[in-house]
Short mmCIF file of C-alpha atoms and ligand atoms in Angstrom, two decimals:
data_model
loop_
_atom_site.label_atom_id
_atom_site.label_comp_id
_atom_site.label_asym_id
_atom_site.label_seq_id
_atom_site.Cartn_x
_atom_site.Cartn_y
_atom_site.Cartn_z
CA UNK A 1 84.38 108.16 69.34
CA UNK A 2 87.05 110.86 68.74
CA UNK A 3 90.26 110.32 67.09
CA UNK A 4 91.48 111.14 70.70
CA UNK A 5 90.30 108.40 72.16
CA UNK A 6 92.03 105.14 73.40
CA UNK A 7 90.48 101.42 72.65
CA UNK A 8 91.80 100.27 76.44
CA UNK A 9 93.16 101.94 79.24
CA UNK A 10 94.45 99.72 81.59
CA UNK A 11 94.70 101.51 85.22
CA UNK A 12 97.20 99.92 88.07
CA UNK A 13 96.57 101.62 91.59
CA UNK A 14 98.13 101.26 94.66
CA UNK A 15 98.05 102.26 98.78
CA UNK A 16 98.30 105.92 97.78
CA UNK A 17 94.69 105.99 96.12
CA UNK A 18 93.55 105.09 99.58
CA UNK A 19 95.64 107.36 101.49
CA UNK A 20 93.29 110.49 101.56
CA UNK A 21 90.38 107.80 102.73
CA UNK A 22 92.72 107.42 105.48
CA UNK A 23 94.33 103.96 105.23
CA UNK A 24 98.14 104.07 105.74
CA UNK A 25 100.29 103.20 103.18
CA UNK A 26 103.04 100.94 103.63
CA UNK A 27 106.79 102.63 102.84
CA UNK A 28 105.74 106.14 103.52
CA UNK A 29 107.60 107.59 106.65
CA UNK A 30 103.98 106.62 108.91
CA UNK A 31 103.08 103.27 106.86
CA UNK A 32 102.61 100.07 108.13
CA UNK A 33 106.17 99.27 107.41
CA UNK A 34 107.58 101.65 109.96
CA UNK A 35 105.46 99.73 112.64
CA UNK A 36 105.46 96.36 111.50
CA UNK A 37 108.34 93.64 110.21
CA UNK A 38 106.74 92.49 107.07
CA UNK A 39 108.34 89.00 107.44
CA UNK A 40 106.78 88.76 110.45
CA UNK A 41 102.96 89.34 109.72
CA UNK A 42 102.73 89.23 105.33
CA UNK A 43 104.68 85.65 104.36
CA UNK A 44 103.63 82.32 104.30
CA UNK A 45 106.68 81.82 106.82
CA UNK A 46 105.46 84.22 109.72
CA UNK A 47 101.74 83.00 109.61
CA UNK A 48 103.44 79.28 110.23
CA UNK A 49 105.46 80.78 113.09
CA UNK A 50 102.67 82.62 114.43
CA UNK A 51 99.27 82.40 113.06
CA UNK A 52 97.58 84.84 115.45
CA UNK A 53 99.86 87.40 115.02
CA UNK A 54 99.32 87.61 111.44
CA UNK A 55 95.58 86.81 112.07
CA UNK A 56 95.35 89.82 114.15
CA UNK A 57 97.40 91.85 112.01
CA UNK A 58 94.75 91.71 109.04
CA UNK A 59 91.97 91.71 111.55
CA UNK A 60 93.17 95.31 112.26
CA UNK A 61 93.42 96.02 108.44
CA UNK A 62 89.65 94.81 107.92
CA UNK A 63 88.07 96.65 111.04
CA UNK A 64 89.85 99.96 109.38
CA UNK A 65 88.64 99.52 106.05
CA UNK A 66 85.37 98.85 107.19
CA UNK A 67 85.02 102.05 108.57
CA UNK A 68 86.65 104.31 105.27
CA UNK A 69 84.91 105.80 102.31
CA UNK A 70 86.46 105.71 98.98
CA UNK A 71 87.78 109.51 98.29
CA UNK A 72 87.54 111.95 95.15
CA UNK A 73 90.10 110.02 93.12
CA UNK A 74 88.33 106.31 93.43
CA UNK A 75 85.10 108.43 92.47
CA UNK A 76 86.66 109.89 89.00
CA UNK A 77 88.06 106.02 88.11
CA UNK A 78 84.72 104.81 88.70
CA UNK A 79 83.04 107.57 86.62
CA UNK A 80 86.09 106.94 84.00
CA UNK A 81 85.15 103.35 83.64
CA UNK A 82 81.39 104.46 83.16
CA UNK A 83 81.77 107.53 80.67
CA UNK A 84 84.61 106.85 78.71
CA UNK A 85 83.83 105.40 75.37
CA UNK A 86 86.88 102.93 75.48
CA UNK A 87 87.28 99.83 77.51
CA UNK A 88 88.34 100.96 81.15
CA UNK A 89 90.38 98.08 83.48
CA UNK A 90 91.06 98.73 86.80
CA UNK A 91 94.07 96.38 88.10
CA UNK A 92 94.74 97.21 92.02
CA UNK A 93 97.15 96.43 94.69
CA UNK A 94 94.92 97.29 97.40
CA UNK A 95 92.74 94.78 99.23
CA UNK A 96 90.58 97.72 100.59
CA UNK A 97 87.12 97.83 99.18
CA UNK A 98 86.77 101.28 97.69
CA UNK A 99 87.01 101.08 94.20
CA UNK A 100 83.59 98.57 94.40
CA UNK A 101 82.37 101.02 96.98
CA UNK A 102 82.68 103.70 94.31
CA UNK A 103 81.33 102.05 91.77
CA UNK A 104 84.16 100.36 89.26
CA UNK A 105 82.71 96.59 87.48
CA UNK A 106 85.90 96.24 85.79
CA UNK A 107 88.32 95.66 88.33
CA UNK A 108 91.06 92.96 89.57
CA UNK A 109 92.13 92.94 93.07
CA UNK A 110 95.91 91.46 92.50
CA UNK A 111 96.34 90.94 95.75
CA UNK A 112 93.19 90.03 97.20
CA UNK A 113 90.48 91.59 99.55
CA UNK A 114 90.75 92.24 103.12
CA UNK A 115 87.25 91.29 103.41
CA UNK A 116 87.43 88.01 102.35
CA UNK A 117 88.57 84.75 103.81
CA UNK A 118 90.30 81.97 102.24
CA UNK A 119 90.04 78.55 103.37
CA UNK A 120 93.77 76.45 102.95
CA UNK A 121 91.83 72.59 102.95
CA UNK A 122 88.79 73.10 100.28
CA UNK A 123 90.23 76.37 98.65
CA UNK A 124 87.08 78.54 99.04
CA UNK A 125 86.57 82.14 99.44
CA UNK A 126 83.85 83.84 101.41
CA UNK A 127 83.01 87.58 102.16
CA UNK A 128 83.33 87.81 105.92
CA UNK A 129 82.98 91.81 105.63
CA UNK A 130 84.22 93.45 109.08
CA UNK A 131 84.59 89.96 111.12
CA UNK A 132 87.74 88.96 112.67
CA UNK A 133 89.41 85.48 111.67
CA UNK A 134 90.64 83.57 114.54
CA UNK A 135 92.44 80.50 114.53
CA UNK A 136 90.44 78.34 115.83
CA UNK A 137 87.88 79.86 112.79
CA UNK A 138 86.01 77.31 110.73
CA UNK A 139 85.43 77.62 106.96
CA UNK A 140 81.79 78.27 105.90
CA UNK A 141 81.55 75.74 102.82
CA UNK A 142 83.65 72.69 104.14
CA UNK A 143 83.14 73.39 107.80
CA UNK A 144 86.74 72.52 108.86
CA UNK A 145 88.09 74.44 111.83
CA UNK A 146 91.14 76.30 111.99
CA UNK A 147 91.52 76.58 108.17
CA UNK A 148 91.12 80.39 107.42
CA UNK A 149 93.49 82.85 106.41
CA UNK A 150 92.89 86.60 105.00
CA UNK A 151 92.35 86.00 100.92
CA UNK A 152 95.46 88.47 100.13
CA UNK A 153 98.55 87.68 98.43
CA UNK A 154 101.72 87.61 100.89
CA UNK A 155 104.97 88.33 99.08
CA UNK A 156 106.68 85.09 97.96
CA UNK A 157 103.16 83.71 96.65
CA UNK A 158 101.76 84.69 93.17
CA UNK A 159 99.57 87.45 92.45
CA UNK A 160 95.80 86.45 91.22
CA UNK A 161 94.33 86.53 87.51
CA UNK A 162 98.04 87.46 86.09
CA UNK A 163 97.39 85.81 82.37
CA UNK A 164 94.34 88.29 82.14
CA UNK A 165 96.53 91.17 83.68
CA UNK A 166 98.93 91.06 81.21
CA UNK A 167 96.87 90.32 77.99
CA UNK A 168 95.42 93.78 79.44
CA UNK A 169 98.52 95.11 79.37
CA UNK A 170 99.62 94.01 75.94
CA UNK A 171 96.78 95.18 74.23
CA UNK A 172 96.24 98.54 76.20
CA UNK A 173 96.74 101.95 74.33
CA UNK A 174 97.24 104.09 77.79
CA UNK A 175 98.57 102.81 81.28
CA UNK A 176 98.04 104.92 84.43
CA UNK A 177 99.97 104.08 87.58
CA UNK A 178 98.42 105.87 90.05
CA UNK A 179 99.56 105.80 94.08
CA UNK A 180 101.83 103.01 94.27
CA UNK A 181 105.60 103.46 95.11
CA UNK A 182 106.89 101.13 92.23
CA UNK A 183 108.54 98.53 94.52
CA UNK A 184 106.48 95.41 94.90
CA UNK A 185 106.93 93.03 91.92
CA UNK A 186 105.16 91.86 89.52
CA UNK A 187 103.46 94.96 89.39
CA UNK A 188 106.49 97.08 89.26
CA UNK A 189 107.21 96.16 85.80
CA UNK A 190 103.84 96.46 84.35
CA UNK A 191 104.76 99.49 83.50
CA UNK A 192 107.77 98.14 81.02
CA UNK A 193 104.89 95.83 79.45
CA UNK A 194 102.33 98.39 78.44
CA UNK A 195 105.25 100.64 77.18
CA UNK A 196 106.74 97.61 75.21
CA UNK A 197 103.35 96.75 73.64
CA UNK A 198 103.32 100.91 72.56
CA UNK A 199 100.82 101.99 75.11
CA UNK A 200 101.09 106.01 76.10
CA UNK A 201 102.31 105.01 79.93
CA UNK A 202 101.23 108.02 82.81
CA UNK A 203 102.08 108.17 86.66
CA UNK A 204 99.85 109.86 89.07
CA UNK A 205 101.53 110.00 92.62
CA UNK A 206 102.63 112.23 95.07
CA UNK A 207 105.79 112.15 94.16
CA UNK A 208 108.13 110.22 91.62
CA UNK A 209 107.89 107.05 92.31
CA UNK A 210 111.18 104.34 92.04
CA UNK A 211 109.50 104.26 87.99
CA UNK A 212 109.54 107.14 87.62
CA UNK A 213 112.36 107.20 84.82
CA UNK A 214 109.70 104.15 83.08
CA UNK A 215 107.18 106.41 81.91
CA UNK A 216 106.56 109.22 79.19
CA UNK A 217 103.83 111.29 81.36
CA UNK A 218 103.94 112.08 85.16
CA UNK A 219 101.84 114.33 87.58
CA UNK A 220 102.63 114.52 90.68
CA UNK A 221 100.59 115.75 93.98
CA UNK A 222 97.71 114.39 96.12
CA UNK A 223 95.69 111.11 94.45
CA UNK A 224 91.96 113.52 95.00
CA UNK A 225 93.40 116.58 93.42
CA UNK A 226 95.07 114.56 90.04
CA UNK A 227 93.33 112.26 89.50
CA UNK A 228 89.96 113.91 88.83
CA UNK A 229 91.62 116.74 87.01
CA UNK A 230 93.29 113.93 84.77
CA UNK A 231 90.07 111.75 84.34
CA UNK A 232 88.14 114.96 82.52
CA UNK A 233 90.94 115.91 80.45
CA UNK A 234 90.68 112.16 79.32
CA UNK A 235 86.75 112.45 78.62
CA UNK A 236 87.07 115.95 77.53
CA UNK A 237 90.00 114.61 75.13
CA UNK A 238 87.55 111.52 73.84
CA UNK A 239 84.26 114.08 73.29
CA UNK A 240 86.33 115.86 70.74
P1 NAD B 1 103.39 101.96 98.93
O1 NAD B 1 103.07 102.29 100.34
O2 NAD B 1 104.64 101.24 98.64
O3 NAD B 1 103.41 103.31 98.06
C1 NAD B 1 102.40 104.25 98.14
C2 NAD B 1 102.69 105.36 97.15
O4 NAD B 1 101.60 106.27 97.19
C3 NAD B 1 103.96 106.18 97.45
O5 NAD B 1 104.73 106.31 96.27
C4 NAD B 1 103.44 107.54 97.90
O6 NAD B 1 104.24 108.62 97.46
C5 NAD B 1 102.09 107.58 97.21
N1 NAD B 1 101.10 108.40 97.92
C6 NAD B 1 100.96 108.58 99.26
N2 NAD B 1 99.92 109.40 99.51
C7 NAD B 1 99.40 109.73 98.31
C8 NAD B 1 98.32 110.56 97.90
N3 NAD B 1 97.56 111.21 98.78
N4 NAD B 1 98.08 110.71 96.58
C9 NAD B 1 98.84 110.06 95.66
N5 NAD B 1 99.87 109.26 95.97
C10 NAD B 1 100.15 109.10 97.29
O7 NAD B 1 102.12 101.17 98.37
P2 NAD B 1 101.98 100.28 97.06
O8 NAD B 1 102.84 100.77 95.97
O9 NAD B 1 100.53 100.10 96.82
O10 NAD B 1 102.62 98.93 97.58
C11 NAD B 1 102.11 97.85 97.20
C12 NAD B 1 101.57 97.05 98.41
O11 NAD B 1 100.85 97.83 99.38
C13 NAD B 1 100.56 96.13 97.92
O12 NAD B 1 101.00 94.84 98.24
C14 NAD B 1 99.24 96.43 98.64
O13 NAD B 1 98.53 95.24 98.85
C15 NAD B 1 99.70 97.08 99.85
N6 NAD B 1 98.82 98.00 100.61
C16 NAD B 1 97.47 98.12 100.41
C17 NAD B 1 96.72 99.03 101.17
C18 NAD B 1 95.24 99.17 100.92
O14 NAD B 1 94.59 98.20 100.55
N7 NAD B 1 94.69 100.39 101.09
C19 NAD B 1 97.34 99.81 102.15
C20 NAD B 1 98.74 99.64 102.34
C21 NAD B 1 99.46 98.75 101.56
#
């Protein structure tokens, strides 16, 4: 291990990553946000209102995902996490399944996976891969009807495995940010964490993000082009 090297690099990623697989993003000038209210189809509120709505709304999500392959950029995390002599957590926003697809172990989906269902009366979770949830759906384990929602976090509830995320981030020595606009808390501010706790703290995005200011490193341009450029200076950096 080279004096270069970092013990833990803990890497958050957001809708960008995905955007050159071809899944929107959600506050770019096309995301999901221009054509949908997010009250209306990601809150605990708009699935009581109307369950269907929101039903088909991530139904829509899954059948796209289903049918993307992760790009360049989930490639060089996945290689990162394999190579690097350091310990390598990935910590994403995205319920899309293409950092697993490209190969990362290490990995926390914050805000849960499109392709899983979550059942509100025995609490269980269940890969449904491409299949559409319905509301008169019944859950797998428990067999009650009518009890399945999309596993994902909708804003207003709390983001999964948060004690492990931030003991990652207050023991990390670098923190990437890479694709995610900066806006949707907690993750916003894990930025502030790693750089309180010392870590070197990098964004990789298109374009400054509403961070931006938070961190000592940025590059900026498209997630395939960066992000494999960055990943062998960091293995370059750690052969010495
Ligand atoms: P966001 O839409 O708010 O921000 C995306 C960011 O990515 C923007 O700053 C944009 O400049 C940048 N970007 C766009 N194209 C890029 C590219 N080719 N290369 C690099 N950067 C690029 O998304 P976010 O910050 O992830 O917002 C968080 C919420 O979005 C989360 O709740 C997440 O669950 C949800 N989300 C997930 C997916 C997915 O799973 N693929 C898709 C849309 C939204």
């Amino acid at each position: 291990m080279s004096k270069n090297t970092y013990k833990k690099i803990v890497i958050l990623t957001g809708a960008g990553l995905s955007a050159e697989s071809g899944l929107h993003t959600f506050r770019d000038k096309d995301g999901i946000w221009a054509k949908y209210d997010y009250r209306e189809v990601a809150t605990p509120e708009g699935y009581q209102r109307n369950p269907s709505l929101v039903l088909d709304f991530y139904n829509e999500r899954r059948r796209q995902s289903a049918g993307v392959k992760p790009n360049a950029a989930h490639g060089a995390l996945a290689r990162l996490e394999a190579e690097y002599p350091g310990l390598v957590l990935t910590v994403t926003q995205n319920i899309d399944p293409l950092h697993e697809a490209a190969g990362s172990k290490q990995l926390i989906h914050m805000h849960g996976e499109i392709a899983k269902a979550l059942c509100s009366a025995c609490g269980g979770r269940h890969a449904i891969g491409g299949e559409d949830i319905t509301v008169s759906s019944a859950c797998p384990a428990c067999g009650m009807p009518s009890t399945l929602r999309p596993d994902v976090v909708w804003f207003g509830e709390m983001p999964y495995r948060m004690d492990e995320i931030y003991r990652a981030l207050t023991t990390c020595d670098l923190f990437l940010s890479i694709g995610t606009s900066g806006t949707v808390y907690p993750a916003a501010n894990f930025v502030l964490e790693a750089a309180a706790s010392g870590a070197h703290t990098v964004e990789l995005n298109l374009e400054p993000s509403e961070r931006y200011g938070g961190f000592r490193e940025a590059i900026h341009g498209p997630a395939t082009e960066i992000v494999p450029a960055y990943v062998d200076r960091l293995l370059r950096a750690a052969r010495g």
